[in-house]
Coordinates of C-alpha atoms in Angstrom, one line a residue:
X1 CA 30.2 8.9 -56.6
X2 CA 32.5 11.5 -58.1
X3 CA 35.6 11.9 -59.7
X4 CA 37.1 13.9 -57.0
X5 CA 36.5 10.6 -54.6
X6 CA 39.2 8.8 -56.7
X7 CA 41.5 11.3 -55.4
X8 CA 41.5 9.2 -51.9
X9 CA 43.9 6.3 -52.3
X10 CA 41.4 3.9 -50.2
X11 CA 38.7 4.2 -52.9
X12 CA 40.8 1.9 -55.0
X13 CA 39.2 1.1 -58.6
X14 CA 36.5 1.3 -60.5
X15 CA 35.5 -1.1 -63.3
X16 CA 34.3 -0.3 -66.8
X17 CA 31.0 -2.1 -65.7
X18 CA 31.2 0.1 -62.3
X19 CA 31.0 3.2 -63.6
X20 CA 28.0 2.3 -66.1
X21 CA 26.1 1.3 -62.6
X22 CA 26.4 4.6 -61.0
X23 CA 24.9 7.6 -63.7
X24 CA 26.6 10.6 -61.9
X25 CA 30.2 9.3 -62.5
X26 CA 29.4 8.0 -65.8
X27 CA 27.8 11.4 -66.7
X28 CA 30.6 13.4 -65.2
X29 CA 33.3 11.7 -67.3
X30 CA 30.9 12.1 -70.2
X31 CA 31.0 15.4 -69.6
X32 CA 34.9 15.8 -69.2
X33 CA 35.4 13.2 -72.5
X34 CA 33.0 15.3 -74.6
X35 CA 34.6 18.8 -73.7
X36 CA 38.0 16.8 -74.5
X37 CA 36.6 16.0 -78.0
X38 CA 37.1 12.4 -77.3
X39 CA 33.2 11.7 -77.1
X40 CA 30.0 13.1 -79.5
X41 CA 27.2 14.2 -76.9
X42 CA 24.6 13.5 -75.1
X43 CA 26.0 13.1 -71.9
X44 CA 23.3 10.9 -70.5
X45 CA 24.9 8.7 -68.3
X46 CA 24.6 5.9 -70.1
X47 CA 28.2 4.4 -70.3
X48 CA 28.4 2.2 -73.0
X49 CA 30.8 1.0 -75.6
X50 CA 31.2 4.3 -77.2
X51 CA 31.8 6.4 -73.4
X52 CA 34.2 3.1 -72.7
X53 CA 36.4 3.5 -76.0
X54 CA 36.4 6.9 -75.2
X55 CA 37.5 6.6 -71.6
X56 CA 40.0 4.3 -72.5
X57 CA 41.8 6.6 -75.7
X58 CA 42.3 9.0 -73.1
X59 CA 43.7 6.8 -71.1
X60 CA 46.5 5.7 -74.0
X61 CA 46.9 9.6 -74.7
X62 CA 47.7 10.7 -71.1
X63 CA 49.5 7.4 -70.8
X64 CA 47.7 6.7 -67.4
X65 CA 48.7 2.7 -67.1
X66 CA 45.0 2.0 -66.0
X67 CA 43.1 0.8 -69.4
X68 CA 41.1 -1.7 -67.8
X69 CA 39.7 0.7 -64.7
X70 CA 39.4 4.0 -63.5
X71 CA 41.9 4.3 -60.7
X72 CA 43.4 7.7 -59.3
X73 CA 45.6 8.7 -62.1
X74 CA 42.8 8.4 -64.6
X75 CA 40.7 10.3 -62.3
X76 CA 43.6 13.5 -61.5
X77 CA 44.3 13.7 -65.2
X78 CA 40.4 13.9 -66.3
X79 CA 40.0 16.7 -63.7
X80 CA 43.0 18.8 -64.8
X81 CA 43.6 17.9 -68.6
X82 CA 42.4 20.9 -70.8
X83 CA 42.1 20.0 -74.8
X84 CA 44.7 21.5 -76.1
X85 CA 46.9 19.1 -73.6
X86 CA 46.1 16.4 -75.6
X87 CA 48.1 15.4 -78.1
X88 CA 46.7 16.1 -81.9
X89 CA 46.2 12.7 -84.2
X90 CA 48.4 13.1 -87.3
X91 CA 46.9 13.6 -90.1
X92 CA 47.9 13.5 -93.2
X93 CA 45.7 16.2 -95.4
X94 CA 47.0 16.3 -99.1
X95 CA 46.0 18.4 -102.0
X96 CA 43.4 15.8 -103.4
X97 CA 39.7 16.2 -102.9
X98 CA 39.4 14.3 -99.5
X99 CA 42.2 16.3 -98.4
X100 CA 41.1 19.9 -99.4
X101 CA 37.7 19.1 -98.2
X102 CA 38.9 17.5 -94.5
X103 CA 41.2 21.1 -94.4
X104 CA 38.4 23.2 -95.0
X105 CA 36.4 21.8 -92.3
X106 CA 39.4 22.4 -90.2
X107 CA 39.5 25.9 -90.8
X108 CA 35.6 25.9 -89.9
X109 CA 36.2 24.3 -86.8
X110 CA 34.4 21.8 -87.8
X111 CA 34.6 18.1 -85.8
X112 CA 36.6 15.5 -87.9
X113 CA 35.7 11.6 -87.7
X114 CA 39.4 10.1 -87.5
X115 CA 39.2 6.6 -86.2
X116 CA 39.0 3.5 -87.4
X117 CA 35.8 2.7 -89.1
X118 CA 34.3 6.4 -88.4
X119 CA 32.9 8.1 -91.4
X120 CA 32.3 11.7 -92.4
X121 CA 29.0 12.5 -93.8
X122 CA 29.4 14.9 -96.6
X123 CA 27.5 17.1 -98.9
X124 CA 29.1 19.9 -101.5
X125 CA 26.6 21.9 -103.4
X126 CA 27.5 23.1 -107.3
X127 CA 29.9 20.2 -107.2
X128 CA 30.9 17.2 -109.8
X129 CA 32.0 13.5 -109.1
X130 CA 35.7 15.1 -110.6
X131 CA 36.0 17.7 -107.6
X132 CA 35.1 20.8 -110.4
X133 CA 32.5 23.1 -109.9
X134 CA 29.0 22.9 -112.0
X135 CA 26.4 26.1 -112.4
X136 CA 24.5 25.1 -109.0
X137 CA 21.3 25.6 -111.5
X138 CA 18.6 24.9 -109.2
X139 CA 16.2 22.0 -110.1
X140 CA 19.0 19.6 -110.8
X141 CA 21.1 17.0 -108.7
X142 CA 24.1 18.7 -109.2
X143 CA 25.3 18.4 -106.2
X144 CA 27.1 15.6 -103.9
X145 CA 27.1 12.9 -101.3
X146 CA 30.4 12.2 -100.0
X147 CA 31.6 9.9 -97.0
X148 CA 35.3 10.1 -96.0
X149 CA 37.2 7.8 -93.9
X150 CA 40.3 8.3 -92.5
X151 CA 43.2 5.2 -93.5
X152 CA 46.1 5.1 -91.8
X153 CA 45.9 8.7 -91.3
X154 CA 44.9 10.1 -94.6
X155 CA 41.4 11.0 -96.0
X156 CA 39.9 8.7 -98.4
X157 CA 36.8 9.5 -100.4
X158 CA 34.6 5.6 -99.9
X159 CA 31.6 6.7 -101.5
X160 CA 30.3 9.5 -103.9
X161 CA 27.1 9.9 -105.5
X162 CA 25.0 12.5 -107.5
X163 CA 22.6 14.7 -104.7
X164 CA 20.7 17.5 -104.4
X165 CA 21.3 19.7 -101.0
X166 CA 17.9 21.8 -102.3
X167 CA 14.6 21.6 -102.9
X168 CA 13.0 21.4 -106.3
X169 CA 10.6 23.5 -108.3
X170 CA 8.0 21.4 -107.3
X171 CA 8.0 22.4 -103.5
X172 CA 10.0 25.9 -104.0
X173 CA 6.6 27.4 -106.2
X174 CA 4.2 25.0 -103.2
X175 CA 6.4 24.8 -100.0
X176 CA 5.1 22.7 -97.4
X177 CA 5.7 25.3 -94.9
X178 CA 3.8 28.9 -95.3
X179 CA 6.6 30.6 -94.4
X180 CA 8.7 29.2 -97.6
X181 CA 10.8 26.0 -98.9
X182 CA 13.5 24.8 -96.8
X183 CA 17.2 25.7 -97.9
X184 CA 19.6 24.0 -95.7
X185 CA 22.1 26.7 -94.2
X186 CA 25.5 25.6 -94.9
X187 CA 27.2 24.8 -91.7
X188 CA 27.6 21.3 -89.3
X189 CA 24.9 19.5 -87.8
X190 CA 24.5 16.5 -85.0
X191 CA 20.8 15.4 -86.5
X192 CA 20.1 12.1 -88.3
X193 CA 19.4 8.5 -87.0
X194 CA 18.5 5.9 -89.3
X195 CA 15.6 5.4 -89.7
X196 CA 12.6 5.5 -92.4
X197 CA 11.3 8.2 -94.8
X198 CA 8.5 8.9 -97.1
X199 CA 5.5 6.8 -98.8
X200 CA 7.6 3.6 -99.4
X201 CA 9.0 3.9 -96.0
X202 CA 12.5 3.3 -97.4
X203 CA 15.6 3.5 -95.3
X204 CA 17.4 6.8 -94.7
X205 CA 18.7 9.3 -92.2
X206 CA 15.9 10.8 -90.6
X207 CA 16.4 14.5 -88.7
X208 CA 16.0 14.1 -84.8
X209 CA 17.6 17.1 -83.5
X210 CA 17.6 20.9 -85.1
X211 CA 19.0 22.5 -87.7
X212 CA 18.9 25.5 -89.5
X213 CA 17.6 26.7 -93.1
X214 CA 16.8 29.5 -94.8
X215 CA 13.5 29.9 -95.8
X216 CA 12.8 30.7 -100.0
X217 CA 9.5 33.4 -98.9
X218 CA 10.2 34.8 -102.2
X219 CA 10.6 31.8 -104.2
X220 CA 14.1 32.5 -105.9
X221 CA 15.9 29.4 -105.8
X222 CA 18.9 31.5 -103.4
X223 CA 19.6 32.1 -100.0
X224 CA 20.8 36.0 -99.7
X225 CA 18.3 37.4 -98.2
X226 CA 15.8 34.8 -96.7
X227 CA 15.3 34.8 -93.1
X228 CA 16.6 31.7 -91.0
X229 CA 14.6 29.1 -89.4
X230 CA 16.1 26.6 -86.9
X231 CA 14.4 23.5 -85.0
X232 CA 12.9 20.1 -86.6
X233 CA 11.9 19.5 -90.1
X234 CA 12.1 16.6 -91.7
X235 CA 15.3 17.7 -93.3
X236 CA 15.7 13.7 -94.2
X237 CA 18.7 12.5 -95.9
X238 CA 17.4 10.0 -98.9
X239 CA 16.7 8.5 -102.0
X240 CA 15.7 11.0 -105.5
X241 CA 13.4 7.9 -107.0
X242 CA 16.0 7.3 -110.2
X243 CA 14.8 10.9 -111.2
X244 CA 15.9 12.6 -114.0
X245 CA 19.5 14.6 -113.3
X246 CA 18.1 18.1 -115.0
X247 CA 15.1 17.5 -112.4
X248 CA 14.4 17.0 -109.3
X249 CA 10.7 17.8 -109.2
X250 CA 9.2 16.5 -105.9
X251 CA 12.2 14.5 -105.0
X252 CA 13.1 17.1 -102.1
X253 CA 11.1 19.8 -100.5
X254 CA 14.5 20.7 -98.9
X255 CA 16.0 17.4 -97.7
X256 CA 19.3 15.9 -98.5
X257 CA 18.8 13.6 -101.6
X258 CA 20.6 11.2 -103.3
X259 CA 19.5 11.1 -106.8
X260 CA 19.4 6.9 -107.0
X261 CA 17.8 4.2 -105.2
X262 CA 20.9 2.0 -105.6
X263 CA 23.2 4.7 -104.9
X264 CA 21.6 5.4 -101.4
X265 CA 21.2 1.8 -100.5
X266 CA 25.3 1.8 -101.1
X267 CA 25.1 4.8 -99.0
X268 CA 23.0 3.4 -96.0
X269 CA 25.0 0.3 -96.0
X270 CA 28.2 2.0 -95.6
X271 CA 27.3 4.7 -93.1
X272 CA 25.8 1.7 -90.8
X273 CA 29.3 0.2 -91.2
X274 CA 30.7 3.2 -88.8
X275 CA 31.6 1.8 -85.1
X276 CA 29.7 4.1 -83.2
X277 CA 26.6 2.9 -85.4
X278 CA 27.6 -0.7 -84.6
X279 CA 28.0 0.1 -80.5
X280 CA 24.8 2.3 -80.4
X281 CA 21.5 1.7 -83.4
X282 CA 20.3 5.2 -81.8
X283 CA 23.6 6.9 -82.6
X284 CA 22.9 10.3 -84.3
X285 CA 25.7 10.8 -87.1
X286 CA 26.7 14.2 -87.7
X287 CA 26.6 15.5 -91.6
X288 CA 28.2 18.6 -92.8
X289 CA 26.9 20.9 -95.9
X290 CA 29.8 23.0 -98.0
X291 CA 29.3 25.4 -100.6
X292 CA 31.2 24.2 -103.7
X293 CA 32.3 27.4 -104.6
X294 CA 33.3 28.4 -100.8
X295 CA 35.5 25.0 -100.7
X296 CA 37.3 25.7 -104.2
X297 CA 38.4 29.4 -102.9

Protein backbone atom coordinates (compact mmCIF):
# COMPACT_ATOMS: atom_id res chain seq x y z
CA UNK A 1 0.00 0.00 0.00
CA UNK A 2 0.87 3.58 -0.69
CA UNK A 3 0.06 6.86 0.47
CA UNK A 4 -1.32 7.90 -2.80
CA UNK A 5 -4.11 4.96 -2.22
CA UNK A 6 -5.53 7.01 0.60
CA UNK A 7 -6.38 9.50 -1.85
CA UNK A 8 -9.47 7.08 -2.89
CA UNK A 9 -12.32 7.77 -0.50
CA UNK A 10 -13.28 3.85 -0.50
CA UNK A 11 -9.90 2.90 1.15
CA UNK A 12 -11.20 4.27 4.33
CA UNK A 13 -8.61 4.09 7.38
CA UNK A 14 -5.72 2.81 8.41
CA UNK A 15 -4.74 2.04 12.07
CA UNK A 16 -1.62 2.82 13.93
CA UNK A 17 -1.16 -1.00 14.22
CA UNK A 18 -2.04 -1.14 10.25
CA UNK A 19 0.47 0.64 9.00
CA UNK A 20 3.35 -1.13 11.21
CA UNK A 21 1.89 -4.44 9.30
CA UNK A 22 2.60 -3.30 5.85
CA UNK A 23 6.68 -1.99 5.69
CA UNK A 24 6.26 0.05 2.34
CA UNK A 25 3.57 2.52 3.90
CA UNK A 26 5.33 2.57 7.08
CA UNK A 27 8.69 3.30 5.29
CA UNK A 28 7.08 5.84 3.05
CA UNK A 29 5.70 8.00 5.86
CA UNK A 30 9.10 7.48 7.48
CA UNK A 31 10.44 8.89 4.82
CA UNK A 32 8.00 11.97 4.49
CA UNK A 33 8.27 12.44 8.65
CA UNK A 34 12.03 12.37 8.55
CA UNK A 35 12.45 14.96 5.62
CA UNK A 36 9.73 16.92 7.77
CA UNK A 37 12.18 16.94 10.74
CA UNK A 38 9.52 15.24 12.73
CA UNK A 39 11.41 11.82 12.85
CA UNK A 40 15.50 10.89 13.42
CA UNK A 41 16.41 8.23 10.66
CA UNK A 42 16.60 5.09 9.67
CA UNK A 43 13.69 4.73 7.76
CA UNK A 44 13.36 1.06 8.12
CA UNK A 45 9.92 0.35 8.09
CA UNK A 46 9.63 -0.52 11.37
CA UNK A 47 6.65 1.71 12.81
CA UNK A 48 6.94 1.88 16.21
CA UNK A 49 6.35 4.20 19.16
CA UNK A 50 8.79 6.72 17.99
CA UNK A 51 7.34 6.71 13.80
CA UNK A 52 3.70 6.81 15.77
CA UNK A 53 4.44 9.94 18.01
CA UNK A 54 5.78 11.30 14.98
CA UNK A 55 2.86 10.50 12.74
CA UNK A 56 0.64 11.76 15.19
CA UNK A 57 2.63 15.55 15.91
CA UNK A 58 2.08 16.05 12.46
CA UNK A 59 -1.08 15.37 12.62
CA UNK A 60 -1.78 18.15 15.62
CA UNK A 61 0.50 20.58 13.38
CA UNK A 62 -1.53 20.34 10.11
CA UNK A 63 -4.51 20.01 12.35
CA UNK A 64 -5.83 16.93 10.28
CA UNK A 65 -8.73 15.73 12.97
CA UNK A 66 -7.48 12.03 12.37
CA UNK A 67 -4.96 11.37 15.57
CA UNK A 68 -5.97 7.93 16.05
CA UNK A 69 -5.57 6.72 12.09
CA UNK A 70 -4.32 7.58 8.85
CA UNK A 71 -7.34 8.54 6.83
CA UNK A 72 -7.30 10.82 3.52
CA UNK A 73 -6.42 14.13 4.97
CA UNK A 74 -3.46 12.80 6.85
CA UNK A 75 -2.45 11.15 3.65
CA UNK A 76 -3.01 14.63 1.03
CA UNK A 77 -1.16 16.70 3.63
CA UNK A 78 2.01 14.22 4.02
CA UNK A 79 2.21 14.23 0.21
CA UNK A 80 2.12 17.99 -0.24
CA UNK A 81 3.48 19.52 3.05
CA UNK A 82 7.07 20.87 2.50
CA UNK A 83 9.13 21.84 5.96
CA UNK A 84 9.01 25.15 6.04
CA UNK A 85 4.94 24.66 6.01
CA UNK A 86 5.16 23.58 9.29
CA UNK A 87 4.79 25.61 11.91
CA UNK A 88 8.23 26.38 14.11
CA UNK A 89 8.00 25.25 18.05
CA UNK A 90 8.64 28.45 20.13
CA UNK A 91 11.48 28.60 21.73
CA UNK A 92 12.59 30.60 24.05
CA UNK A 93 16.61 31.05 23.62
CA UNK A 94 18.03 33.61 26.27
CA UNK A 95 21.40 34.93 26.78
CA UNK A 96 22.40 32.24 29.41
CA UNK A 97 24.66 29.29 28.57
CA UNK A 98 21.86 26.79 27.47
CA UNK A 99 20.58 29.46 25.47
CA UNK A 100 23.75 30.78 23.63
CA UNK A 101 24.80 27.24 23.12
CA UNK A 102 21.05 25.99 21.63
CA UNK A 103 21.49 29.48 19.23
CA UNK A 104 24.69 28.46 18.04
CA UNK A 105 23.65 25.20 16.89
CA UNK A 106 20.91 26.95 15.18
CA UNK A 107 23.05 29.03 13.18
CA UNK A 108 24.97 25.55 12.26
CA UNK A 109 21.90 23.98 11.22
CA UNK A 110 22.22 21.82 13.59
CA UNK A 111 19.00 19.47 14.70
CA UNK A 112 17.58 20.61 18.21
CA UNK A 113 15.92 17.97 20.63
CA UNK A 114 12.70 20.07 21.74
CA UNK A 115 10.24 17.67 23.24
CA UNK A 116 9.35 16.55 26.30
CA UNK A 117 11.94 14.34 27.85
CA UNK A 118 14.46 14.63 24.73
CA UNK A 119 17.91 15.50 25.62
CA UNK A 120 20.76 17.16 23.77
CA UNK A 121 24.03 15.53 24.03
CA UNK A 122 26.68 18.15 24.35
CA UNK A 123 30.41 18.64 24.37
CA UNK A 124 32.41 22.19 24.33
CA UNK A 125 36.09 21.97 24.18
CA UNK A 126 38.39 24.77 26.20
CA UNK A 127 35.30 25.28 28.32
CA UNK A 128 34.58 25.65 32.25
CA UNK A 129 31.57 24.47 34.42
CA UNK A 130 30.93 28.69 34.62
CA UNK A 131 30.42 28.93 30.68
CA UNK A 132 34.25 30.89 30.48
CA UNK A 133 36.80 29.76 28.36
CA UNK A 134 40.10 27.70 29.77
CA UNK A 135 43.58 27.37 27.71
CA UNK A 136 42.31 24.11 25.81
CA UNK A 137 46.00 22.78 27.12
CA UNK A 138 46.01 19.39 25.73
CA UNK A 139 46.43 16.53 28.28
CA UNK A 140 43.76 17.81 30.64
CA UNK A 141 39.93 17.41 31.08
CA UNK A 142 39.30 20.77 30.45
CA UNK A 143 36.62 20.35 28.59
CA UNK A 144 32.65 19.53 28.96
CA UNK A 145 29.76 17.25 29.01
CA UNK A 146 26.57 18.95 28.74
CA UNK A 147 22.92 17.59 28.30
CA UNK A 148 20.10 20.23 27.59
CA UNK A 149 16.52 19.83 27.82
CA UNK A 150 14.03 21.90 26.63
CA UNK A 151 11.11 23.07 29.73
CA UNK A 152 8.36 24.61 28.76
CA UNK A 153 10.17 25.99 25.89
CA UNK A 154 13.42 27.24 27.21
CA UNK A 155 16.84 25.46 27.42
CA UNK A 156 17.85 24.10 30.60
CA UNK A 157 21.46 22.83 31.32
CA UNK A 158 20.42 19.13 33.51
CA UNK A 159 23.79 17.90 33.74
CA UNK A 160 27.45 19.11 33.44
CA UNK A 161 30.55 17.46 34.12
CA UNK A 162 34.40 17.88 33.62
CA UNK A 163 35.43 15.94 29.92
CA UNK A 164 37.93 15.65 27.66
CA UNK A 165 36.79 15.83 23.74
CA UNK A 166 40.81 14.68 22.97
CA UNK A 167 43.04 12.24 23.37
CA UNK A 168 45.86 12.17 25.81
CA UNK A 169 49.68 12.16 25.66
CA UNK A 170 49.58 8.66 26.25
CA UNK A 171 47.92 7.71 22.82
CA UNK A 172 48.85 11.09 20.82
CA UNK A 173 53.03 9.98 21.20
CA UNK A 174 51.45 5.82 20.50
CA UNK A 175 48.17 6.11 18.56
CA UNK A 176 46.35 3.12 18.02
CA UNK A 177 45.94 3.84 14.50
CA UNK A 178 49.31 4.22 12.20
CA UNK A 179 47.93 6.87 10.49
CA UNK A 180 47.74 9.08 13.86
CA UNK A 181 45.49 9.73 17.11
CA UNK A 182 42.00 10.46 16.66
CA UNK A 183 40.79 14.27 17.06
CA UNK A 184 37.20 14.43 16.80
CA UNK A 185 36.16 17.08 14.03
CA UNK A 186 33.91 19.50 15.46
CA UNK A 187 30.59 19.20 13.86
CA UNK A 188 27.08 16.82 14.62
CA UNK A 189 26.89 13.25 14.62
CA UNK A 190 23.94 10.39 14.71
CA UNK A 191 26.45 7.55 16.26
CA UNK A 192 26.16 6.20 19.85
CA UNK A 193 23.97 3.45 21.34
CA UNK A 194 24.42 2.43 24.77
CA UNK A 195 26.20 0.04 25.24
CA UNK A 196 29.59 -1.21 26.93
CA UNK A 197 33.25 -0.05 26.66
CA UNK A 198 36.68 -0.90 27.65
CA UNK A 199 38.40 -3.59 30.10
CA UNK A 200 35.70 -3.26 32.88
CA UNK A 201 33.08 -3.40 30.32
CA UNK A 202 31.35 -0.39 32.00
CA UNK A 203 28.34 1.36 30.53
CA UNK A 204 28.66 4.06 27.90
CA UNK A 205 27.79 5.31 24.49
CA UNK A 206 29.46 3.18 22.14
CA UNK A 207 30.03 4.55 18.25
CA UNK A 208 27.73 2.53 15.66
CA UNK A 209 27.67 4.66 12.73
CA UNK A 210 30.60 7.15 11.27
CA UNK A 211 32.11 10.05 12.10
CA UNK A 212 34.84 12.11 11.27
CA UNK A 213 38.31 13.07 12.90
CA UNK A 214 41.27 14.41 12.16
CA UNK A 215 44.15 12.44 12.33
CA UNK A 216 47.39 13.96 14.76
CA UNK A 217 50.26 12.20 11.98
CA UNK A 218 52.49 14.78 13.41
CA UNK A 219 51.78 14.50 16.90
CA UNK A 220 50.98 18.24 17.84
CA UNK A 221 48.14 18.15 20.06
CA UNK A 222 46.00 20.48 17.01
CA UNK A 223 43.94 19.99 14.22
CA UNK A 224 45.13 22.66 11.32
CA UNK A 225 46.57 20.72 9.18
CA UNK A 226 45.83 16.98 9.76
CA UNK A 227 44.07 15.17 7.15
CA UNK A 228 40.43 13.82 7.85
CA UNK A 229 39.34 10.44 8.43
CA UNK A 230 35.69 9.39 8.47
CA UNK A 231 33.98 5.85 9.18
CA UNK A 232 33.93 3.72 12.66
CA UNK A 233 36.25 3.99 15.42
CA UNK A 234 35.49 3.39 18.59
CA UNK A 235 35.00 7.11 19.20
CA UNK A 236 33.13 5.87 22.71
CA UNK A 237 31.63 8.27 24.87
CA UNK A 238 32.84 7.25 28.68
CA UNK A 239 34.21 7.29 31.96
CA UNK A 240 38.21 9.02 32.68
CA UNK A 241 38.77 6.35 35.73
CA UNK A 242 38.70 9.45 38.55
CA UNK A 243 42.01 10.58 36.72
CA UNK A 244 43.77 13.37 37.58
CA UNK A 245 42.30 16.84 35.95
CA UNK A 246 45.98 18.11 34.58
CA UNK A 247 46.03 14.38 33.02
CA UNK A 248 44.41 12.40 31.10
CA UNK A 249 47.02 9.88 30.22
CA UNK A 250 45.44 6.74 28.68
CA UNK A 251 41.89 7.74 29.62
CA UNK A 252 41.16 8.54 25.78
CA UNK A 253 42.88 7.65 22.59
CA UNK A 254 40.40 10.09 21.10
CA UNK A 255 36.95 9.28 22.57
CA UNK A 256 34.58 11.42 24.45
CA UNK A 257 35.46 11.13 28.28
CA UNK A 258 33.98 12.11 31.25
CA UNK A 259 36.63 12.65 33.73
CA UNK A 260 34.52 10.63 36.73
CA UNK A 261 33.13 7.34 37.26
CA UNK A 262 30.21 8.95 39.28
CA UNK A 263 29.82 11.66 37.00
CA UNK A 264 29.16 9.41 33.99
CA UNK A 265 27.01 6.98 35.80
CA UNK A 266 24.74 10.47 36.43
CA UNK A 267 25.29 10.93 32.80
CA UNK A 268 24.12 7.36 31.56
CA UNK A 269 21.24 7.47 33.82
CA UNK A 270 19.95 10.66 32.55
CA UNK A 271 20.53 10.19 28.79
CA UNK A 272 18.47 6.72 29.18
CA UNK A 273 15.74 8.91 30.69
CA UNK A 274 15.15 10.46 27.06
CA UNK A 275 11.72 9.01 25.35
CA UNK A 276 13.05 7.89 22.34
CA UNK A 277 15.53 5.76 24.56
CA UNK A 278 12.53 4.43 26.53
CA UNK A 279 10.36 3.55 23.10
CA UNK A 280 13.49 2.06 21.27
CA UNK A 281 16.93 0.33 23.63
CA UNK A 282 18.64 0.46 19.99
CA UNK A 283 17.92 4.18 19.57
CA UNK A 284 21.20 5.99 18.38
CA UNK A 285 21.32 9.45 20.23
CA UNK A 286 22.91 12.16 18.32
CA UNK A 287 25.85 14.24 20.19
CA UNK A 288 27.28 17.47 18.99
CA UNK A 289 31.02 18.71 19.53
CA UNK A 290 31.62 22.83 19.71
CA UNK A 291 34.70 24.61 19.97
CA UNK A 292 34.61 26.79 23.10
CA UNK A 293 36.15 29.51 21.57
CA UNK A 294 33.95 29.33 18.17
CA UNK A 295 30.72 29.39 20.64
CA UNK A 296 31.98 32.50 22.80
CA UNK A 297 32.60 34.58 19.31
Amino acid sequence: MKLQNFLNPEIGKFSMDAIAADAELARQIQVLLVGLGLLDPPTDGKFGPISIAALKRFQDLTKSEESAFLGPKTAKLLIETKRADLPAPTLKLGNNLAGRICKYMQTKGYKLSSGDNEYNLIYVEGMNADGTLNQDAPNQFNDRRLVIEFVNGAPVIVGSWEATTEPGSKYTYHPMNPKGAARIKFGQYKAWQVGLHGSDQHEALVQTAAITVFRDFNQDFQRAGDSTDSGLFGVNQHWGYDLPRNDVQGASAGCLVGRTKDGHREFMKLIKQDRRYLANRNYTFITTVILGSDLIK
